[in-house]
Short mmCIF file of C-alpha atoms and ligand atoms in Angstrom, two decimals:
data_model
loop_
_atom_site.label_atom_id
_atom_site.label_comp_id
_atom_site.label_asym_id
_atom_site.label_seq_id
_atom_site.Cartn_x
_atom_site.Cartn_y
_atom_site.Cartn_z
CA MET E 1 150.36 -82.79 -41.12
CA ILE E 2 147.28 -80.57 -41.34
CA ARG E 3 145.20 -80.43 -44.50
CA ALA E 4 145.41 -76.79 -45.48
CA GLU E 5 142.74 -77.05 -48.20
CA GLU E 6 140.23 -78.43 -45.68
CA ILE E 7 140.93 -75.53 -43.31
CA ILE E 8 140.60 -73.01 -46.13
CA ARG E 9 137.31 -74.59 -47.25
CA ARG E 10 135.83 -74.54 -43.75
CA LYS E 11 136.70 -70.89 -43.24
CA ARG E 12 135.48 -70.03 -46.74
CA ASP E 13 132.13 -71.58 -45.85
CA GLY E 14 131.87 -69.65 -42.57
CA GLY E 15 132.92 -72.46 -40.24
CA THR E 16 135.01 -72.33 -37.12
CA LEU E 17 138.59 -73.58 -36.78
CA SER E 18 140.12 -75.27 -33.79
CA GLU E 19 143.15 -73.92 -31.95
CA ALA E 20 145.20 -76.89 -33.20
CA GLU E 21 144.23 -76.20 -36.82
CA ILE E 22 145.21 -72.54 -36.56
CA ALA E 23 148.45 -73.40 -34.77
CA GLY E 24 149.25 -75.97 -37.47
CA LEU E 25 148.55 -73.49 -40.25
CA VAL E 26 150.79 -70.81 -38.74
CA ALA E 27 153.58 -73.25 -37.89
CA GLY E 28 153.41 -74.87 -41.33
CA TYR E 29 153.51 -71.53 -43.11
CA THR E 30 156.34 -70.14 -40.98
CA ALA E 31 158.39 -73.29 -41.64
CA GLY E 32 157.79 -72.97 -45.40
CA GLU E 33 155.76 -76.19 -45.56
CA ILE E 34 152.51 -74.47 -46.57
CA PRO E 35 152.85 -72.34 -49.72
CA ASP E 36 151.91 -68.69 -50.14
CA TYR E 37 148.98 -69.54 -52.43
CA GLN E 38 147.24 -71.57 -49.74
CA LEU E 39 147.85 -68.99 -47.01
CA SER E 40 146.63 -66.27 -49.38
CA ALA E 41 143.38 -68.13 -49.90
CA TRP E 42 142.99 -68.63 -46.16
CA LEU E 43 143.66 -64.95 -45.46
CA MET E 44 141.01 -63.93 -47.97
CA ALA E 45 138.54 -66.37 -46.40
CA VAL E 46 139.30 -64.78 -43.01
CA TYR E 47 138.95 -61.32 -44.52
CA PHE E 48 135.38 -62.14 -45.58
CA ARG E 49 134.30 -64.54 -42.83
CA GLY E 50 136.24 -63.17 -39.86
CA LEU E 51 137.49 -65.07 -36.83
CA ASP E 52 135.65 -65.37 -33.54
CA GLY E 53 137.32 -64.48 -30.24
CA VAL E 54 138.61 -67.99 -29.61
CA GLU E 55 140.06 -68.26 -33.11
CA THR E 56 141.64 -64.80 -32.86
CA ARG E 57 143.26 -65.74 -29.58
CA ALA E 58 144.53 -68.99 -31.11
CA LEU E 59 146.01 -67.06 -34.05
CA THR E 60 147.64 -64.52 -31.72
CA ARG E 61 149.09 -67.28 -29.58
CA ALA E 62 150.41 -69.22 -32.58
CA MET E 63 152.06 -66.12 -34.04
CA LEU E 64 153.46 -65.08 -30.65
CA HIS E 65 155.04 -68.51 -30.12
CA SER E 66 156.45 -68.67 -33.64
CA GLY E 67 159.53 -66.99 -32.13
CA ARG E 68 161.08 -66.01 -28.84
CA VAL E 69 159.13 -64.53 -25.98
CA LEU E 70 161.25 -62.38 -23.67
CA ALA E 71 161.53 -63.89 -20.21
CA LEU E 72 162.96 -61.17 -18.03
CA PRO E 73 164.33 -61.95 -14.59
CA PRO E 74 161.88 -61.42 -11.72
CA GLY E 75 161.61 -57.77 -10.75
CA ALA E 76 159.60 -54.65 -11.50
CA PRO E 77 156.44 -54.97 -13.61
CA VAL E 78 156.98 -54.99 -17.37
CA ALA E 79 154.83 -52.75 -19.55
CA ASP E 80 154.68 -51.12 -22.95
CA LYS E 81 152.55 -48.85 -25.06
CA HIS E 82 151.46 -49.55 -28.60
CA SER E 83 150.21 -46.84 -30.91
CA THR E 84 148.42 -47.68 -34.12
CA GLY E 85 150.46 -44.87 -35.64
CA GLY E 86 150.05 -41.49 -37.16
CA VAL E 87 151.75 -38.26 -38.12
CA GLY E 88 154.03 -36.57 -35.59
CA ASP E 89 153.25 -39.37 -33.14
CA LYS E 90 156.41 -39.32 -31.05
CA THR E 91 155.13 -40.05 -27.55
CA SER E 92 157.17 -43.29 -27.22
CA LEU E 93 160.37 -41.27 -26.88
CA ILE E 94 159.00 -39.67 -23.72
CA ILE E 95 156.93 -42.57 -22.39
CA ALA E 96 159.70 -45.20 -22.21
CA PRO E 97 162.17 -43.19 -20.09
CA LEU E 98 159.42 -41.57 -18.01
CA ALA E 99 157.83 -44.91 -17.10
CA ALA E 100 161.31 -46.25 -16.31
CA CYS E 101 161.76 -43.33 -13.87
CA CYS E 102 158.61 -44.62 -12.14
CA GLY E 103 160.23 -48.04 -11.68
CA ILE E 104 158.51 -49.88 -14.55
CA ARG E 105 160.52 -51.96 -17.04
CA VAL E 106 159.78 -50.97 -20.65
CA PRO E 107 161.20 -53.31 -23.32
CA MET E 108 160.00 -51.32 -26.32
CA ILE E 109 160.17 -53.05 -29.71
CA SER E 110 159.03 -50.63 -32.40
CA GLY E 111 158.52 -50.37 -36.11
CA ARG E 112 159.52 -48.14 -39.01
CA GLY E 113 157.41 -45.53 -40.72
CA LEU E 114 155.64 -46.25 -43.97
CA GLY E 115 153.78 -43.87 -46.28
CA HIS E 116 152.42 -40.84 -44.44
CA THR E 117 153.10 -42.27 -40.97
CA GLY E 118 156.33 -42.03 -39.01
CA GLY E 119 158.01 -44.80 -37.03
CA THR E 120 159.79 -44.71 -33.69
CA LEU E 121 162.84 -46.53 -35.06
CA ASP E 122 163.46 -43.91 -37.74
CA LYS E 123 163.22 -41.16 -35.15
CA LEU E 124 165.71 -42.90 -32.85
CA GLU E 125 168.10 -43.58 -35.73
CA SER E 126 168.29 -39.85 -36.46
CA ILE E 127 170.30 -39.57 -33.21
CA PRO E 128 173.98 -39.89 -34.22
CA GLY E 129 175.23 -43.38 -33.34
CA PHE E 130 171.96 -44.69 -31.84
CA ARG E 131 171.70 -48.44 -32.53
CA THR E 132 168.23 -49.91 -32.81
CA ARG E 133 169.60 -53.30 -33.81
CA LEU E 134 170.77 -54.82 -30.56
CA SER E 135 170.98 -58.52 -29.89
CA LEU E 136 168.30 -59.64 -27.45
CA GLY E 137 171.09 -60.10 -24.87
CA GLU E 138 172.22 -56.47 -25.28
CA PHE E 139 168.59 -55.31 -25.21
CA GLU E 140 167.96 -57.13 -21.95
CA ALA E 141 171.16 -55.73 -20.42
CA VAL E 142 170.18 -52.10 -21.20
CA LEU E 143 166.70 -52.80 -19.91
CA GLU E 144 167.92 -54.25 -16.64
CA ARG E 145 170.34 -51.38 -16.07
CA LEU E 146 168.11 -48.44 -17.06
CA GLY E 147 164.55 -49.75 -16.97
CA CYS E 148 163.97 -49.05 -20.67
CA ALA E 149 165.45 -50.00 -24.01
CA MET E 150 164.16 -49.35 -27.53
CA ILE E 151 164.92 -51.56 -30.51
CA GLY E 152 163.45 -52.73 -33.81
CA GLN E 153 161.77 -55.96 -34.65
CA THR E 154 164.28 -58.83 -34.67
CA GLU E 155 164.27 -62.09 -36.62
CA GLU E 156 163.59 -63.90 -33.38
CA ILE E 157 160.41 -62.03 -32.39
CA ALA E 158 157.14 -63.26 -33.93
CA PRO E 159 158.63 -64.34 -37.30
CA ALA E 160 155.19 -65.57 -38.39
CA ASP E 161 153.92 -61.99 -38.36
CA ARG E 162 156.68 -60.76 -40.62
CA LYS E 163 155.86 -63.43 -43.19
CA LEU E 164 152.12 -63.13 -42.88
CA TYR E 165 152.13 -59.34 -42.96
CA ALA E 166 154.16 -59.31 -46.17
CA LEU E 167 151.62 -61.69 -47.71
CA ARG E 168 148.64 -59.66 -46.46
CA ASP E 169 150.20 -56.55 -47.93
CA VAL E 170 150.13 -58.00 -51.46
CA THR E 171 146.82 -59.88 -51.19
CA ALA E 172 144.63 -56.97 -50.02
CA THR E 173 144.00 -58.63 -46.66
CA VAL E 174 145.52 -56.09 -44.28
CA GLU E 175 142.17 -54.52 -43.34
CA SER E 176 140.82 -57.36 -41.24
CA LEU E 177 140.14 -56.81 -37.55
CA PRO E 178 141.20 -60.26 -36.29
CA LEU E 179 144.30 -60.30 -38.49
CA ILE E 180 145.34 -56.83 -37.30
CA THR E 181 144.65 -57.79 -33.69
CA ALA E 182 146.80 -60.93 -33.91
CA SER E 183 149.54 -59.13 -35.81
CA ILE E 184 149.90 -56.27 -33.32
CA LEU E 185 149.48 -58.35 -30.18
CA SER E 186 151.79 -61.18 -31.23
CA LYS E 187 154.66 -58.68 -31.52
CA LYS E 188 153.87 -56.75 -28.35
CA LEU E 189 153.16 -59.76 -26.15
CA ALA E 190 156.49 -61.28 -27.21
CA GLU E 191 158.02 -58.62 -24.95
CA GLY E 192 156.78 -60.67 -21.98
CA LEU E 193 154.47 -57.90 -20.74
CA ASP E 194 152.40 -57.66 -17.58
CA ALA E 195 150.56 -54.61 -18.93
CA LEU E 196 149.90 -53.02 -22.30
CA LEU E 197 148.53 -49.58 -23.01
CA LEU E 198 146.99 -49.14 -26.44
CA ASP E 199 146.89 -45.73 -28.10
CA VAL E 200 144.39 -46.30 -30.89
CA LYS E 201 144.26 -43.38 -33.29
CA PHE E 202 141.31 -42.26 -35.34
CA GLY E 203 140.95 -39.37 -37.80
CA ASP E 204 142.46 -38.39 -41.11
CA GLY E 205 146.05 -39.53 -40.44
CA ALA E 206 145.17 -42.74 -38.60
CA PHE E 207 145.34 -46.35 -39.79
CA MET E 208 141.65 -46.66 -38.82
CA GLN E 209 140.20 -43.32 -39.82
CA ALA E 210 136.60 -43.86 -38.69
CA TYR E 211 136.03 -43.61 -34.97
CA ASP E 212 133.84 -46.71 -34.85
CA ASP E 213 136.46 -48.80 -36.67
CA ALA E 214 139.20 -47.61 -34.32
CA ARG E 215 136.99 -48.40 -31.35
CA ALA E 216 136.24 -51.88 -32.68
CA LEU E 217 139.99 -52.51 -33.10
CA ALA E 218 140.64 -51.28 -29.56
CA LEU E 219 137.96 -53.58 -28.15
CA SER E 220 139.25 -56.53 -30.14
CA MET E 221 142.84 -56.02 -28.91
CA LEU E 222 141.73 -55.39 -25.33
CA GLY E 223 139.70 -58.59 -25.24
CA ILE E 224 142.50 -60.78 -26.57
CA ALA E 225 145.21 -59.14 -24.44
CA ARG E 226 143.18 -59.68 -21.30
CA GLU E 227 142.38 -63.28 -22.21
CA MET E 228 146.09 -63.82 -22.61
CA GLY E 229 146.74 -62.61 -19.09
CA VAL E 230 147.97 -59.10 -19.86
CA ARG E 231 146.36 -56.07 -18.22
CA ALA E 232 145.34 -53.69 -20.95
CA GLU E 233 143.65 -50.38 -21.48
CA ALA E 234 143.01 -48.41 -24.66
CA LEU E 235 142.84 -44.69 -25.31
CA LEU E 236 141.14 -43.50 -28.46
CA THR E 237 143.06 -40.41 -29.52
CA ASP E 238 142.57 -37.90 -32.29
CA MET E 239 144.86 -38.02 -35.34
CA GLU E 240 142.94 -35.56 -37.53
CA GLN E 241 145.93 -33.18 -37.50
CA PRO E 242 149.57 -34.05 -36.67
CA LEU E 243 150.50 -34.47 -33.02
CA GLY E 244 152.75 -31.67 -31.78
CA GLU E 245 154.38 -29.26 -34.22
CA MET E 246 157.10 -31.35 -35.83
CA VAL E 247 156.82 -34.02 -38.50
CA GLY E 248 160.12 -35.63 -39.48
CA ASN E 249 162.62 -37.71 -37.60
CA ALA E 250 165.33 -35.47 -36.08
CA LEU E 251 162.75 -32.67 -35.80
CA GLU E 252 160.52 -34.92 -33.69
CA VAL E 253 163.44 -36.03 -31.52
CA GLU E 254 164.29 -32.39 -30.84
CA GLU E 255 160.63 -31.68 -29.99
CA CYS E 256 160.65 -34.50 -27.42
CA LEU E 257 163.96 -33.30 -25.99
CA ALA E 258 162.50 -29.80 -25.60
CA ILE E 259 159.61 -31.28 -23.63
CA MET E 260 161.89 -33.43 -21.48
CA ARG E 261 164.30 -30.50 -20.88
CA GLY E 262 161.43 -28.33 -19.70
CA ASP E 263 161.78 -25.67 -22.43
CA ALA E 264 158.98 -23.16 -23.10
CA LEU E 265 156.37 -24.93 -25.24
CA THR E 266 153.79 -23.85 -27.78
CA GLU E 267 150.16 -24.89 -27.35
CA ALA E 268 150.59 -27.86 -29.71
CA GLN E 269 153.67 -29.01 -27.83
CA SER E 270 151.89 -28.67 -24.49
CA ALA E 271 149.12 -30.89 -25.84
CA LEU E 272 151.72 -33.45 -26.89
CA ARG E 273 153.32 -33.24 -23.42
CA GLU E 274 149.93 -33.78 -21.76
CA LEU E 275 149.18 -36.79 -23.93
CA ALA E 276 152.59 -38.34 -23.22
CA LEU E 277 152.05 -37.77 -19.48
CA GLU E 278 148.58 -39.30 -19.53
CA LEU E 279 149.69 -42.34 -21.54
CA THR E 280 152.66 -42.90 -19.23
CA ALA E 281 150.62 -42.49 -16.04
CA ARG E 282 148.03 -44.96 -17.28
CA MET E 283 150.69 -47.42 -18.33
CA VAL E 284 152.45 -47.14 -14.97
CA ALA E 285 149.17 -47.56 -13.09
CA LEU E 286 148.22 -50.60 -15.17
CA ALA E 287 151.64 -52.15 -14.63
CA ARG E 288 151.38 -51.65 -10.89
CA GLN E 289 147.93 -53.21 -10.85
CA ALA E 290 149.29 -56.15 -12.79
CA GLY E 291 152.07 -56.41 -10.22
CA GLY E 292 149.44 -56.80 -7.49
CA GLY E 293 148.93 -53.13 -6.58
CA PRO E 294 145.51 -51.65 -5.78
CA ALA E 295 143.30 -51.07 -8.82
CA ALA E 296 141.42 -47.85 -8.16
CA ALA E 297 144.09 -45.90 -6.30
CA ALA E 298 146.83 -46.28 -8.88
CA LEU E 299 146.12 -43.58 -11.47
CA GLU E 300 146.27 -40.30 -9.52
CA PRO E 301 149.57 -41.11 -7.77
CA ALA E 302 151.02 -42.26 -11.09
CA ARG E 303 149.98 -38.97 -12.73
CA ALA E 304 151.64 -36.96 -9.95
CA GLU E 305 154.78 -39.08 -10.11
CA CYS E 306 155.07 -38.70 -13.89
CA GLN E 307 154.60 -34.91 -13.63
CA ARG E 308 157.31 -34.76 -10.99
CA HIS E 309 159.85 -36.82 -12.93
CA LEU E 310 159.22 -34.95 -16.16
CA ALA E 311 159.46 -31.53 -14.51
CA ALA E 312 162.65 -32.52 -12.66
CA GLY E 313 164.41 -33.55 -15.88
CA ALA E 314 164.63 -37.20 -14.79
CA ALA E 315 163.06 -38.49 -18.02
CA MET E 316 165.58 -36.49 -20.03
CA GLU E 317 168.47 -37.96 -18.05
CA ARG E 318 167.09 -41.47 -18.48
CA PHE E 319 166.57 -40.99 -22.20
CA GLN E 320 170.11 -39.72 -22.56
CA ALA E 321 171.52 -42.64 -20.58
CA MET E 322 169.52 -45.11 -22.69
CA ALA E 323 170.61 -43.45 -25.94
CA GLU E 324 174.27 -43.58 -24.90
CA ALA E 325 173.91 -47.20 -23.74
CA GLN E 326 172.60 -47.91 -27.25
CA GLY E 327 175.54 -46.25 -28.95
CA ALA E 328 174.53 -42.58 -29.27
CA GLU E 329 177.50 -40.22 -29.37
CA PRO E 330 178.08 -38.92 -25.84
CA GLY E 331 176.60 -35.48 -25.34
CA CYS E 332 174.87 -35.49 -28.73
CA LEU E 333 171.49 -34.71 -27.19
CA GLU E 334 172.73 -31.63 -25.41
CA SER E 335 172.49 -29.35 -28.40
CA PRO E 336 170.02 -29.41 -31.31
CA ALA E 337 173.00 -28.58 -33.55
CA ARG E 338 174.31 -32.14 -33.03
CA LEU E 339 171.19 -33.66 -34.61
CA PRO E 340 170.95 -33.82 -38.42
CA ARG E 341 169.81 -30.48 -39.87
CA ALA E 342 168.45 -29.79 -43.32
CA ARG E 343 170.26 -27.33 -45.59
CA HIS E 344 167.10 -25.57 -46.77
CA GLU E 345 163.91 -24.26 -45.29
CA SER E 346 160.89 -22.70 -46.88
CA LEU E 347 157.65 -21.25 -45.59
CA LEU E 348 154.13 -22.08 -46.76
CA ALA E 349 152.01 -18.96 -46.31
CA ALA E 350 148.22 -18.79 -45.95
CA PRO E 351 146.72 -17.79 -49.31
CA ARG E 352 143.96 -15.82 -47.50
CA ALA E 353 142.76 -15.03 -43.99
CA GLY E 354 140.48 -17.44 -42.15
CA TYR E 355 140.01 -20.01 -39.44
CA VAL E 356 141.91 -23.25 -39.93
CA ARG E 357 139.07 -25.71 -40.52
CA ALA E 358 141.35 -28.57 -41.56
CA ALA E 359 145.08 -29.36 -41.26
CA ARG E 360 144.83 -32.89 -42.57
CA ALA E 361 147.42 -35.19 -41.11
CA ARG E 362 147.54 -37.60 -44.06
CA ALA E 363 148.48 -34.99 -46.66
CA LEU E 364 150.92 -33.27 -44.29
CA GLY E 365 152.57 -36.61 -43.47
CA THR E 366 152.79 -37.42 -47.16
CA ALA E 367 154.31 -33.99 -47.87
CA ALA E 368 156.99 -34.70 -45.24
CA MET E 369 157.54 -38.12 -46.81
CA LEU E 370 158.04 -36.52 -50.25
CA LEU E 371 160.76 -34.32 -48.76
CA GLY E 372 162.53 -37.48 -47.57
CA ALA E 373 161.21 -37.85 -44.02
CA GLY E 374 159.39 -41.08 -44.84
CA ARG E 375 159.33 -43.94 -47.30
CA ARG E 376 156.89 -45.19 -49.91
CA GLN E 377 158.11 -48.74 -49.41
CA LEU E 378 160.09 -50.29 -46.60
CA SER E 379 163.29 -50.53 -48.65
CA ASP E 380 163.44 -46.73 -49.32
CA ALA E 381 166.12 -44.68 -47.55
CA ILE E 382 165.04 -41.71 -45.49
CA ASP E 383 166.57 -38.32 -44.77
CA PRO E 384 166.62 -37.89 -40.97
CA ALA E 385 166.76 -34.09 -41.23
CA ALA E 386 163.75 -33.63 -43.53
CA GLY E 387 160.25 -32.73 -42.46
CA LEU E 388 158.01 -29.86 -41.57
CA ARG E 389 156.85 -27.71 -38.69
CA LEU E 390 153.13 -27.07 -38.42
CA GLN E 391 152.46 -23.47 -37.47
CA ALA E 392 148.69 -23.26 -37.88
CA ARG E 393 146.41 -25.70 -36.13
CA LEU E 394 142.74 -26.55 -36.19
CA GLY E 395 140.72 -23.60 -34.89
CA ASP E 396 143.51 -21.00 -35.24
CA TRP E 397 142.79 -17.70 -36.98
CA VAL E 398 145.42 -16.92 -39.63
CA GLU E 399 145.92 -13.72 -41.59
CA ALA E 400 146.67 -13.86 -45.32
CA GLY E 401 150.40 -14.48 -45.70
CA ALA E 402 150.83 -15.86 -42.17
CA PRO E 403 152.83 -19.12 -41.92
CA LEU E 404 150.92 -22.39 -42.19
CA CYS E 405 154.04 -24.54 -42.00
CA THR E 406 157.77 -24.53 -42.66
CA PHE E 407 159.49 -27.22 -44.73
CA TYR E 408 163.01 -28.49 -43.91
CA TYR E 409 164.69 -30.33 -46.77
CA ASN E 410 167.80 -31.31 -48.66
CA LEU E 411 166.06 -32.16 -51.95
CA PRO E 412 164.90 -28.86 -53.53
CA GLU E 413 163.48 -30.71 -56.53
CA ARG E 414 160.78 -32.23 -54.28
CA LEU E 415 159.65 -28.93 -52.76
CA ASP E 416 156.94 -27.99 -55.26
CA ALA E 417 155.14 -31.31 -54.89
CA ALA E 418 155.38 -31.13 -51.09
CA ARG E 419 154.06 -27.54 -51.08
CA ALA E 420 151.09 -28.43 -53.27
CA LEU E 421 150.21 -31.37 -51.08
CA ALA E 422 150.59 -29.44 -47.83
CA LEU E 423 148.47 -26.61 -49.20
CA SER E 424 145.72 -29.09 -50.03
CA ALA E 425 145.83 -30.23 -46.36
CA PHE E 426 144.64 -26.85 -45.12
CA GLU E 427 141.12 -25.56 -45.32
CA LEU E 428 140.52 -21.95 -44.31
CA GLY E 429 137.01 -20.67 -43.63
CA GLY E 430 134.88 -18.02 -42.00
CA SER E 431 134.08 -19.90 -38.81
CA PRO E 432 136.13 -22.13 -36.52
CA PRO E 433 135.56 -25.91 -36.68
CA GLU E 434 134.04 -27.80 -33.80
CA ALA E 435 136.61 -28.27 -31.04
CA ARG E 436 138.11 -31.79 -30.86
CA ARG E 437 139.41 -33.48 -27.74
CA LEU E 438 142.76 -35.23 -28.09
CA VAL E 439 141.67 -38.15 -25.89
CA ARG E 440 138.15 -39.09 -26.95
CA GLU E 441 137.58 -42.19 -24.86
CA VAL E 442 139.31 -44.57 -22.48
CA LEU E 443 138.33 -48.22 -22.72
CA GLY E 444 138.93 -50.98 -20.29
CA SER E 445 139.74 -49.19 -17.06
N1 LIG S 1 150.13 -52.85 -37.80
C1 LIG S 1 150.56 -54.12 -37.56
O1 LIG S 1 151.56 -54.32 -36.89
N2 LIG S 1 149.85 -55.12 -38.08
C2 LIG S 1 148.74 -54.94 -38.81
O2 LIG S 1 148.15 -55.90 -39.23
C3 LIG S 1 148.31 -53.63 -39.05
C4 LIG S 1 149.03 -52.60 -38.53
#
């Protein structure tokens, strides 16, 4: 039995812990043998003193092995993408089926939205009948048949993270680089991956708003993933304004379907399509390298292949097949009318003319949450139809009275608060802001 107080004291005083000590702490806490008060003290010591690379890897490994690690039968390379989250961030819905079309297996285990950010699971659950709670056996069967499957966190995957995250949440210890690294990687690496693509967001709506903080998180995750034998790359992408036009669950599903069907797209939707293509191509290339393919030659062919599959409607077909294999009502993706639709809509007009100098993602995401698209706490119910469509983007010129965004809602009593918040997200001025690139940097290639 490890002596928790000794481990806490050493970390408090800036010392280093052994792999066995960290493994013992995580195992003891997960089994309920070490109480919350001792783990809380340890977390706070880590918050202030940090963990070095070896300790972070030990923590990741201990959390990863606190539950099941998928062991898929031999076959195509296994890869996934993780995004640190944001507003309107819906690329997973395109990436999983598109990468599967390229012959990669994508066992995607995703999370729910919280606060201003959306979650892939909530988006999927807005599709009538779609089940995100599959047994691991069912998950593996869909994956083997279609090359992709998308579910939520299960009790069996990294249970230590669930317990530790809940404790971090109430002890002000979430914002710690090594703890975030171990938390994210323990869940993703439990998918038994060969390759992992990280989409690390920065900007107003991101978990790590400052570019340097996001970059440090990307480097930390890249280092540990690689040390654990997983090929990894990170893209630092802009989350200053929402991604695409739609914010809200069924609205975002429909936006992805429009992209996968090949509909005419607005500029914002084209940017979303480009980002989804780039993320998929990089993930496919990484997976092929991990599977023994050539390193340098992989990206361009993967880009061309992804373009081809997306343009041919293959990703759409694969998404539809996956959705139906996971319980979606047959044919329900063929018409937007079959997705949940809000009873009311209302326009937010520009109070004066000007260039859009800010369309802050955090306030816009929170406005959508107020309308029912998101939750303040994980136990809140959401309205799959609620949300907003962004009609003015950074750098656009708008006339007075022109639409900034449209709200979709079923709760009229929340509209005034959502309007006020959304209005505060926009800044209109006499000159355009500096142009921002969606992909700022690629690390690790
Ligand atoms: N997301 C996670 O999954 N874990 C963290 O610690 C922070 C964000």
